[in-house]
Short mmCIF file of C-alpha atoms in Angstrom, two decimals:
data_model
loop_
_atom_site.label_atom_id
_atom_site.label_comp_id
_atom_site.label_asym_id
_atom_site.label_seq_id
_atom_site.Cartn_x
_atom_site.Cartn_y
_atom_site.Cartn_z
CA UNK T 21 -79.20 -174.09 -19.35
CA UNK T 22 -77.93 -173.25 -15.88
CA UNK T 23 -79.65 -172.83 -12.52
CA UNK T 24 -80.05 -169.08 -11.96
CA UNK T 25 -81.91 -168.84 -8.66
CA UNK T 26 -83.49 -171.31 -6.24
CA UNK T 27 -86.02 -170.87 -3.45
CA UNK T 28 -86.45 -173.51 -0.76
CA UNK T 29 -89.36 -173.92 1.63
CA UNK T 30 -88.55 -176.54 4.25
CA UNK T 31 -90.98 -179.38 5.02
CA UNK T 32 -93.51 -178.28 2.36
CA UNK T 33 -93.99 -179.43 -1.20
CA UNK T 34 -94.71 -176.92 -3.95
CA UNK T 35 -97.86 -178.05 -5.77
CA UNK T 36 -98.26 -175.33 -8.41
CA UNK T 37 -96.83 -172.00 -9.55
CA UNK T 38 -97.43 -169.11 -11.93
CA UNK T 39 -95.44 -166.22 -13.38
CA UNK T 40 -96.77 -162.71 -12.83
CA UNK T 41 -97.79 -161.24 -16.21
CA UNK T 42 -96.11 -158.09 -17.38
CA UNK T 43 -98.15 -155.05 -18.52
CA UNK T 44 -99.14 -155.34 -22.18
CA UNK T 45 -96.93 -152.40 -23.19
CA UNK T 46 -93.77 -154.34 -22.41
CA UNK T 47 -95.03 -157.82 -23.25
CA UNK T 48 -92.09 -160.07 -24.04
CA UNK T 49 -89.97 -158.73 -21.21
CA UNK T 50 -89.28 -161.29 -18.54
CA UNK T 51 -91.52 -161.22 -15.48
CA UNK T 52 -89.77 -160.87 -12.14
CA UNK T 53 -92.30 -162.45 -9.81
CA UNK T 54 -93.52 -166.00 -9.25
CA UNK T 55 -96.35 -167.13 -6.97
CA UNK T 56 -96.32 -170.70 -5.65
CA UNK T 57 -98.89 -172.82 -3.80
CA UNK T 58 -97.86 -175.28 -1.08
CA UNK T 59 -99.11 -178.43 0.62
CA UNK T 60 -99.88 -176.58 3.89
CA UNK T 61 -102.37 -174.21 2.22
CA UNK T 62 -99.97 -171.25 2.00
CA UNK T 63 -99.06 -169.28 -1.09
CA UNK T 64 -95.78 -167.40 -1.43
CA UNK T 65 -94.72 -164.62 -3.78
CA UNK T 66 -91.04 -164.67 -4.78
CA UNK T 67 -89.05 -161.89 -6.44
CA UNK T 68 -86.61 -163.31 -8.98
CA UNK T 69 -84.60 -160.09 -9.34
CA UNK T 70 -84.22 -159.61 -5.58
CA UNK T 71 -83.93 -163.38 -4.90
CA UNK T 72 -86.23 -163.23 -1.88
CA UNK T 73 -89.71 -164.14 -0.70
CA UNK T 74 -91.80 -160.98 -0.67
CA UNK T 75 -95.09 -162.25 0.71
CA UNK T 76 -96.64 -165.26 2.40
CA UNK T 77 -100.40 -165.73 2.59
CA UNK T 78 -102.49 -168.54 4.06
CA UNK T 79 -105.85 -168.57 2.24
CA UNK T 80 -106.39 -172.35 2.41
CA UNK T 81 -106.69 -174.93 5.18
CA UNK T 82 -105.57 -177.73 2.84
CA UNK T 83 -103.01 -178.17 0.03
CA UNK T 84 -103.10 -175.65 -2.83
CA UNK T 85 -103.62 -177.54 -6.10
CA UNK T 86 -103.90 -174.72 -8.70
CA UNK T 87 -102.78 -171.09 -8.88
CA UNK T 88 -102.93 -168.22 -11.37
CA UNK T 89 -102.46 -164.46 -11.59
CA UNK T 90 -105.20 -162.22 -12.96
CA UNK T 91 -104.25 -160.85 -16.38
CA UNK T 92 -103.15 -157.52 -14.87
CA UNK T 93 -101.14 -159.24 -12.12
CA UNK T 94 -103.11 -157.46 -9.39
CA UNK T 95 -104.86 -160.57 -7.98
CA UNK T 96 -103.86 -164.14 -7.20
CA UNK T 97 -106.41 -166.92 -7.71
CA UNK T 98 -105.72 -170.13 -5.82
CA UNK T 99 -107.62 -173.41 -5.60
CA UNK T 100 -107.42 -176.03 -2.85
CA UNK T 101 -107.72 -179.77 -2.50
CA UNK T 102 -111.11 -179.18 -0.86
CA UNK T 103 -112.45 -177.33 -3.93
CA UNK T 104 -112.43 -173.82 -2.43
CA UNK T 105 -111.15 -170.99 -4.65
CA UNK T 106 -109.57 -167.95 -2.98
CA UNK T 107 -109.00 -164.51 -4.54
CA UNK T 108 -106.14 -162.70 -2.78
CA UNK T 109 -104.32 -159.41 -3.22
CA UNK T 110 -100.51 -159.72 -3.46
CA UNK T 111 -100.31 -156.01 -2.60
CA UNK T 112 -102.04 -156.24 0.78
CA UNK T 113 -101.81 -159.96 1.52
CA UNK T 114 -105.58 -160.03 2.16
CA UNK T 115 -107.96 -162.70 0.83
CA UNK T 116 -110.88 -160.84 -0.75
CA UNK T 117 -113.18 -163.68 -1.87
CA UNK T 118 -113.57 -167.38 -1.10
CA UNK T 119 -115.79 -169.23 -3.58
CA UNK T 120 -117.24 -172.57 -2.51
CA UNK T 121 -118.98 -173.57 -5.77
CA UNK T 122 -116.57 -176.48 -6.39
CA UNK T 123 -116.42 -177.53 -2.72
CA UNK T 124 -115.62 -181.19 -2.19
CA UNK T 125 -113.49 -181.76 -5.29
CA UNK T 126 -109.85 -180.64 -5.82
CA UNK T 127 -109.31 -177.70 -8.16
CA UNK T 128 -107.21 -178.83 -11.15
CA UNK T 129 -107.04 -175.66 -13.31
CA UNK T 130 -107.38 -171.90 -12.86
CA UNK T 131 -106.96 -169.63 -15.89
CA UNK T 132 -107.66 -165.95 -16.62
CA UNK T 133 -108.15 -164.17 -19.93
CA UNK T 134 -108.95 -160.60 -20.94
CA UNK T 135 -112.42 -159.75 -22.17
CA UNK T 136 -114.43 -156.73 -23.24
CA UNK T 137 -117.35 -155.50 -21.13
CA UNK T 138 -119.80 -156.01 -24.00
CA UNK T 139 -118.79 -159.59 -24.80
CA UNK T 140 -121.33 -161.41 -22.64
CA UNK T 141 -123.53 -158.64 -21.29
CA UNK T 142 -121.97 -158.76 -17.82
CA UNK T 143 -119.70 -156.32 -16.05
CA UNK T 144 -116.02 -157.07 -15.81
CA UNK T 145 -112.73 -156.69 -17.58
CA UNK T 146 -111.66 -160.29 -17.13
CA UNK T 147 -112.94 -163.79 -17.70
CA UNK T 148 -111.60 -166.72 -15.68
CA UNK T 149 -112.34 -170.40 -15.26
CA UNK T 150 -111.97 -172.98 -12.53
CA UNK T 151 -111.96 -176.73 -13.18
CA UNK T 152 -112.33 -179.41 -10.52
CA UNK T 153 -111.53 -183.11 -10.66
CA UNK T 154 -115.24 -184.06 -10.68
CA UNK T 155 -115.49 -182.82 -14.32
CA UNK T 156 -117.07 -179.47 -13.48
CA UNK T 157 -115.97 -176.14 -15.00
CA UNK T 158 -117.16 -172.75 -13.80
CA UNK T 159 -116.61 -169.56 -15.84
CA UNK T 160 -116.62 -166.15 -14.14
CA UNK T 161 -116.59 -162.49 -15.16
CA UNK T 162 -114.73 -160.25 -12.74
CA UNK T 163 -114.05 -156.57 -12.19
CA UNK T 164 -111.37 -156.60 -9.49
CA UNK T 165 -111.45 -152.81 -8.97
CA UNK T 166 -115.18 -152.91 -8.22
CA UNK T 167 -114.90 -156.11 -6.19
CA UNK T 168 -117.28 -157.91 -8.57
CA UNK T 169 -117.25 -161.61 -9.37
CA UNK T 170 -120.16 -163.02 -11.39
CA UNK T 171 -120.79 -166.63 -12.46
CA UNK T 172 -121.19 -166.68 -16.23
CA UNK T 173 -121.48 -170.40 -17.00
CA UNK T 174 -121.38 -173.77 -15.26
CA UNK T 175 -120.43 -176.97 -17.11
CA UNK T 176 -120.76 -180.54 -15.87
CA UNK T 177 -119.41 -183.32 -18.08
CA UNK T 178 -120.88 -186.83 -17.67
CA UNK T 179 -118.79 -189.96 -17.16
CA UNK T 180 -119.39 -193.68 -16.74
CA UNK T 181 -118.66 -195.56 -13.53
CA UNK T 182 -114.94 -195.70 -12.75
CA UNK T 183 -113.44 -198.64 -14.67
CA UNK T 184 -111.77 -201.46 -12.77
CA UNK T 185 -108.00 -201.50 -12.79
CA UNK T 186 -107.73 -197.72 -13.07
CA UNK T 187 -105.98 -196.56 -9.90
CA UNK T 188 -106.83 -192.91 -10.49
CA UNK T 189 -109.05 -191.10 -12.97
CA UNK T 190 -107.50 -188.87 -15.64
CA UNK T 191 -107.55 -185.18 -14.63
CA UNK T 192 -110.26 -182.73 -15.66
CA UNK T 193 -108.54 -179.96 -17.66
CA UNK T 194 -109.91 -176.84 -19.39
CA UNK T 195 -108.39 -173.83 -21.15
CA UNK T 196 -109.63 -170.75 -22.98
CA UNK T 197 -109.07 -170.99 -26.73
CA UNK T 198 -106.68 -168.18 -27.84
CA UNK T 199 -107.86 -168.14 -31.47
CA UNK T 200 -111.62 -168.52 -30.80
CA UNK T 201 -112.76 -165.85 -28.28
CA UNK T 202 -115.58 -167.06 -26.07
CA UNK T 203 -114.60 -170.71 -26.51
CA UNK T 204 -112.99 -173.12 -24.07
CA UNK T 205 -111.45 -176.55 -24.60
CA UNK T 206 -112.07 -179.41 -22.15
CA UNK T 207 -110.51 -182.85 -21.74
CA UNK T 208 -111.16 -185.38 -18.98
CA UNK T 209 -112.56 -188.77 -18.08
CA UNK T 210 -115.89 -189.14 -19.85
CA UNK T 211 -118.15 -191.21 -22.07
CA UNK T 212 -115.66 -190.85 -24.96
CA UNK T 213 -111.95 -190.14 -25.32
CA UNK T 214 -112.14 -186.66 -26.86
CA UNK T 215 -111.36 -182.97 -26.64
CA UNK T 216 -114.47 -180.78 -26.50
CA UNK T 217 -114.72 -177.19 -27.77
CA UNK T 218 -117.48 -175.36 -25.87
CA UNK T 219 -118.90 -171.98 -26.97
CA UNK T 220 -119.82 -169.66 -24.11
CA UNK T 221 -122.03 -167.67 -26.49
CA UNK T 222 -123.97 -170.63 -27.90
CA UNK T 223 -123.88 -172.51 -24.56
CA UNK T 224 -123.05 -175.76 -26.32
CA UNK T 225 -120.23 -178.00 -27.55
CA UNK T 226 -119.39 -176.86 -31.08
CA UNK T 227 -116.59 -179.30 -31.94
CA UNK T 228 -115.32 -182.69 -30.80
CA UNK T 229 -111.87 -184.08 -31.56
CA UNK T 230 -111.34 -187.79 -30.99
CA UNK T 231 -108.30 -188.83 -28.91
CA UNK T 232 -106.55 -192.22 -28.68
CA UNK T 233 -106.54 -192.17 -24.84
CA UNK T 234 -107.79 -190.04 -21.98
CA UNK T 235 -105.62 -186.92 -21.69
CA UNK T 236 -103.27 -186.25 -18.76
CA UNK T 237 -102.15 -182.76 -19.89
CA UNK T 238 -103.31 -180.00 -22.23
CA UNK T 239 -101.94 -176.77 -23.72
CA UNK T 240 -103.18 -174.44 -26.46
CA UNK T 241 -100.74 -172.39 -28.52
CA UNK T 242 -101.18 -168.62 -28.13
CA UNK T 243 -99.70 -168.02 -31.59
CA UNK T 244 -101.24 -170.64 -33.91
CA UNK T 245 -104.13 -173.12 -34.05
CA UNK T 246 -102.28 -175.92 -32.26
CA UNK T 247 -103.38 -178.04 -29.31
CA UNK T 248 -100.87 -180.22 -27.45
CA UNK T 249 -102.26 -183.19 -25.52
CA UNK T 250 -100.26 -185.54 -23.29
CA UNK T 251 -101.30 -189.07 -22.36
CA UNK T 252 -100.52 -191.61 -19.66
CA UNK T 253 -99.30 -193.92 -22.45
CA UNK T 254 -96.04 -191.89 -22.79
CA UNK T 255 -97.39 -190.18 -25.88
CA UNK T 256 -97.66 -186.54 -26.97
CA UNK T 257 -100.15 -185.56 -29.69
CA UNK T 258 -100.03 -182.27 -31.61
CA UNK T 259 -103.39 -181.32 -33.16
CA UNK T 260 -103.89 -178.66 -35.80
CA UNK T 261 -107.34 -177.07 -35.51
CA UNK T 262 -109.83 -177.33 -37.04
CA UNK T 263 -109.04 -181.02 -36.73
CA UNK T 264 -107.28 -181.51 -40.05
CA UNK T 265 -104.28 -183.52 -38.93
CA UNK T 266 -102.63 -184.98 -35.83
CA UNK T 267 -99.01 -185.88 -35.19
CA UNK T 268 -97.90 -188.24 -32.42
CA UNK T 269 -94.53 -188.11 -30.67
CA UNK T 270 -92.90 -190.68 -28.40
CA UNK T 271 -89.82 -190.13 -26.25
CA UNK T 272 -91.20 -189.81 -22.71
CA UNK T 273 -90.33 -192.28 -19.97
CA UNK T 274 -93.73 -192.07 -18.26
CA UNK T 275 -97.10 -190.30 -18.37
CA UNK T 276 -96.88 -186.86 -19.99
CA UNK T 277 -98.27 -184.95 -17.02
CA UNK T 278 -97.44 -181.43 -18.23
CA UNK T 279 -97.26 -179.64 -21.57
CA UNK T 280 -96.90 -175.88 -22.06
CA UNK T 281 -96.48 -173.75 -25.15
CA UNK T 282 -94.07 -170.83 -24.89
CA UNK T 283 -95.71 -167.38 -25.29
CA UNK T 284 -94.22 -167.19 -28.81
CA UNK T 285 -95.82 -170.53 -29.72
CA UNK T 286 -92.56 -171.67 -31.29
CA UNK T 287 -91.60 -174.05 -28.52
CA UNK T 288 -93.41 -176.62 -26.45
CA UNK T 289 -92.25 -177.89 -23.07
CA UNK T 290 -93.39 -181.31 -21.86
CA UNK T 291 -92.64 -183.19 -18.67
CA UNK T 292 -92.94 -186.78 -17.49
CA UNK T 293 -91.69 -188.56 -14.35
CA UNK T 294 -87.98 -187.80 -14.70
CA UNK T 295 -87.65 -185.94 -18.00
CA UNK T 296 -88.33 -182.45 -19.31
CA UNK T 297 -88.41 -182.20 -23.11
CA UNK T 298 -88.35 -178.99 -25.17
CA UNK T 299 -89.81 -179.25 -28.67
CA UNK T 300 -89.33 -176.76 -31.51
CA UNK T 301 -92.28 -176.20 -33.85
CA UNK T 302 -91.07 -175.82 -37.41
CA UNK T 303 -92.86 -173.33 -39.65
#
């Protein structure tokens, strides 16, 4: 529990970051690169082992709000406050694609997952999703080597008029389901307080799990059928899927704005205004 290395960028705030994935053959070894998105529209790649910035790119004209590596680590996907999504190469520093499908609404989530070519009848070795704060989710199939990027599905979730007294709407969040291939989970402001499981094959919502409040954070365990959901009411809920039981945990000093399962699934990290909590999952 000690500070190992620190990178400082003067006069800019870091809005998001992602670890570079390691090749599958050595999965479990610690990754040595981090990419971070900043309020001036730049993204920077840092080497942990060499304790230096290796690359600076400027794919956005506004603040970067979401960032992710492709599953092979060869591409960086970044989303801006204006809804544009950029695909950039950390090898060359060049931006290869700019997608404007979500234009006008900040990107809240970018996530990549491996897929087989035959899964959905489209070319590509990777599936990825983008979520924007206007409750829209786009799902893409990509083949980075062939410079292909194809829209696979487009989801729009309805919501009532913004309620009075709510200073800001809960975020729109989506994630691929690790234990149900071809399924994604969505939470956000809507007609009901719930988590929705959407099947990309059936093109429909296949399961709904009721929630006590609108979610402010979401994470799915890569090792077991667990979903962690954080709320603005200082509460963390752990769901076992299919929805057989739910356990609530207090202990945060403010809204639970981040929750992340460790790759092993044995630990869960959650963060609120001034506290970071690490939870151990028994059994």
